[in-house]
Amino acid sequence: MKEALYDFIGHYGYIALYILLSAGIVGVPIPDETLMAFVGSLTAPGGPFEYGTTLIVIYAGTMTGMIVSYLIGHRVGKPFLYRYGKWFKLTPDRIERAEGWFHKYGLWTVFFGYFVPGVRHFTCYLSGVSGVKFYKYMLYAGTGALLWCTTFLTLGHFIGSNLDGLFNLIHKYMGVSFIILVVVAAIGAVIYFRFRKRRAI
């Protein structure tokens, strides 16, 4: 499948990137991170793509997918997702998992969900289902998308030919590592503010 995607990009360039990122966010089984990192390797000096233009295109594609997913969730609701979601990897178990994250962390799930495999495809739908204000959704979704796109595109840009081996390792542990970092940062913040409060007393 990867070879077919890469050939598609080779033939249609930036248009292909936009279409693939949009479809991947909606739920079509496309290896988003691998794709962005691969394209990032093509933005190295002498490559066929320009870094700044590529970042704009993949960001636009990602946000298009997020908006479409939000509107679908907002218009048709959860019953539609349970009935037809299986065609886009939206299985009941994954929907419930993402919903649990969404209820626990709110719109931060949209922001961080890009980096957690199996979550980012559902947070946008659930945002629409739950009636989150569109401007709030766009703020969190847009900021998270920019960070996500920049991270993997830049990773591919600097790693280049050594991309495949290192990326497989990163993708395997990305979700767990990111969650651990968030938890450690939260614990550190709690300890800091409690210590500061005691000193004030």
mmCIF file of C-alpha atoms in Angstrom, residues 33 89-91 93-95 97-99 101 113-123 171:
data_model
loop_
_atom_site.group_PDB
_atom_site.id
_atom_site.type_symbol
_atom_site.label_atom_id
_atom_site.label_comp_id
_atom_site.label_asym_id
_atom_site.label_seq_id
_atom_site.Cartn_x
_atom_site.Cartn_y
_atom_site.Cartn_z
ATOM 1 C CA GLU A 33 2.740 9.838 10.213
ATOM 2 C CA LYS A 89 -12.121 2.173 11.332
ATOM 3 C CA LEU A 90 -14.653 3.704 13.751
ATOM 4 C CA THR A 91 -15.441 0.490 15.623
ATOM 5 C CA ASP A 93 -14.682 -0.147 21.018
ATOM 6 C CA ARG A 94 -12.564 2.631 19.536
ATOM 7 C CA ILE A 95 -15.427 5.106 19.698
ATOM 8 C CA ARG A 97 -12.251 4.600 24.089
ATOM 9 C CA ALA A 98 -12.015 7.990 22.436
ATOM 10 C CA GLU A 99 -15.238 9.098 24.117
ATOM 11 C CA TRP A 101 -10.736 10.354 26.741
ATOM 12 C CA GLY A 113 -5.058 13.043 20.194
ATOM 13 C CA TYR A 114 -3.029 13.518 17.017
ATOM 14 C CA PHE A 115 -0.090 11.809 18.706
ATOM 15 C CA VAL A 116 -2.042 8.861 20.122
ATOM 16 C CA PRO A 117 -2.675 6.021 17.639
ATOM 17 C CA GLY A 118 -6.361 5.131 17.380
ATOM 18 C CA VAL A 119 -7.606 8.366 18.953
ATOM 19 C CA ARG A 120 -7.196 11.243 16.504
ATOM 20 C CA HIS A 121 -9.665 9.738 14.020
ATOM 21 C CA PHE A 122 -12.475 9.883 16.591
ATOM 22 C CA THR A 123 -12.005 13.055 18.615
ATOM 23 C CA HIS A 171 5.724 4.979 15.916
#
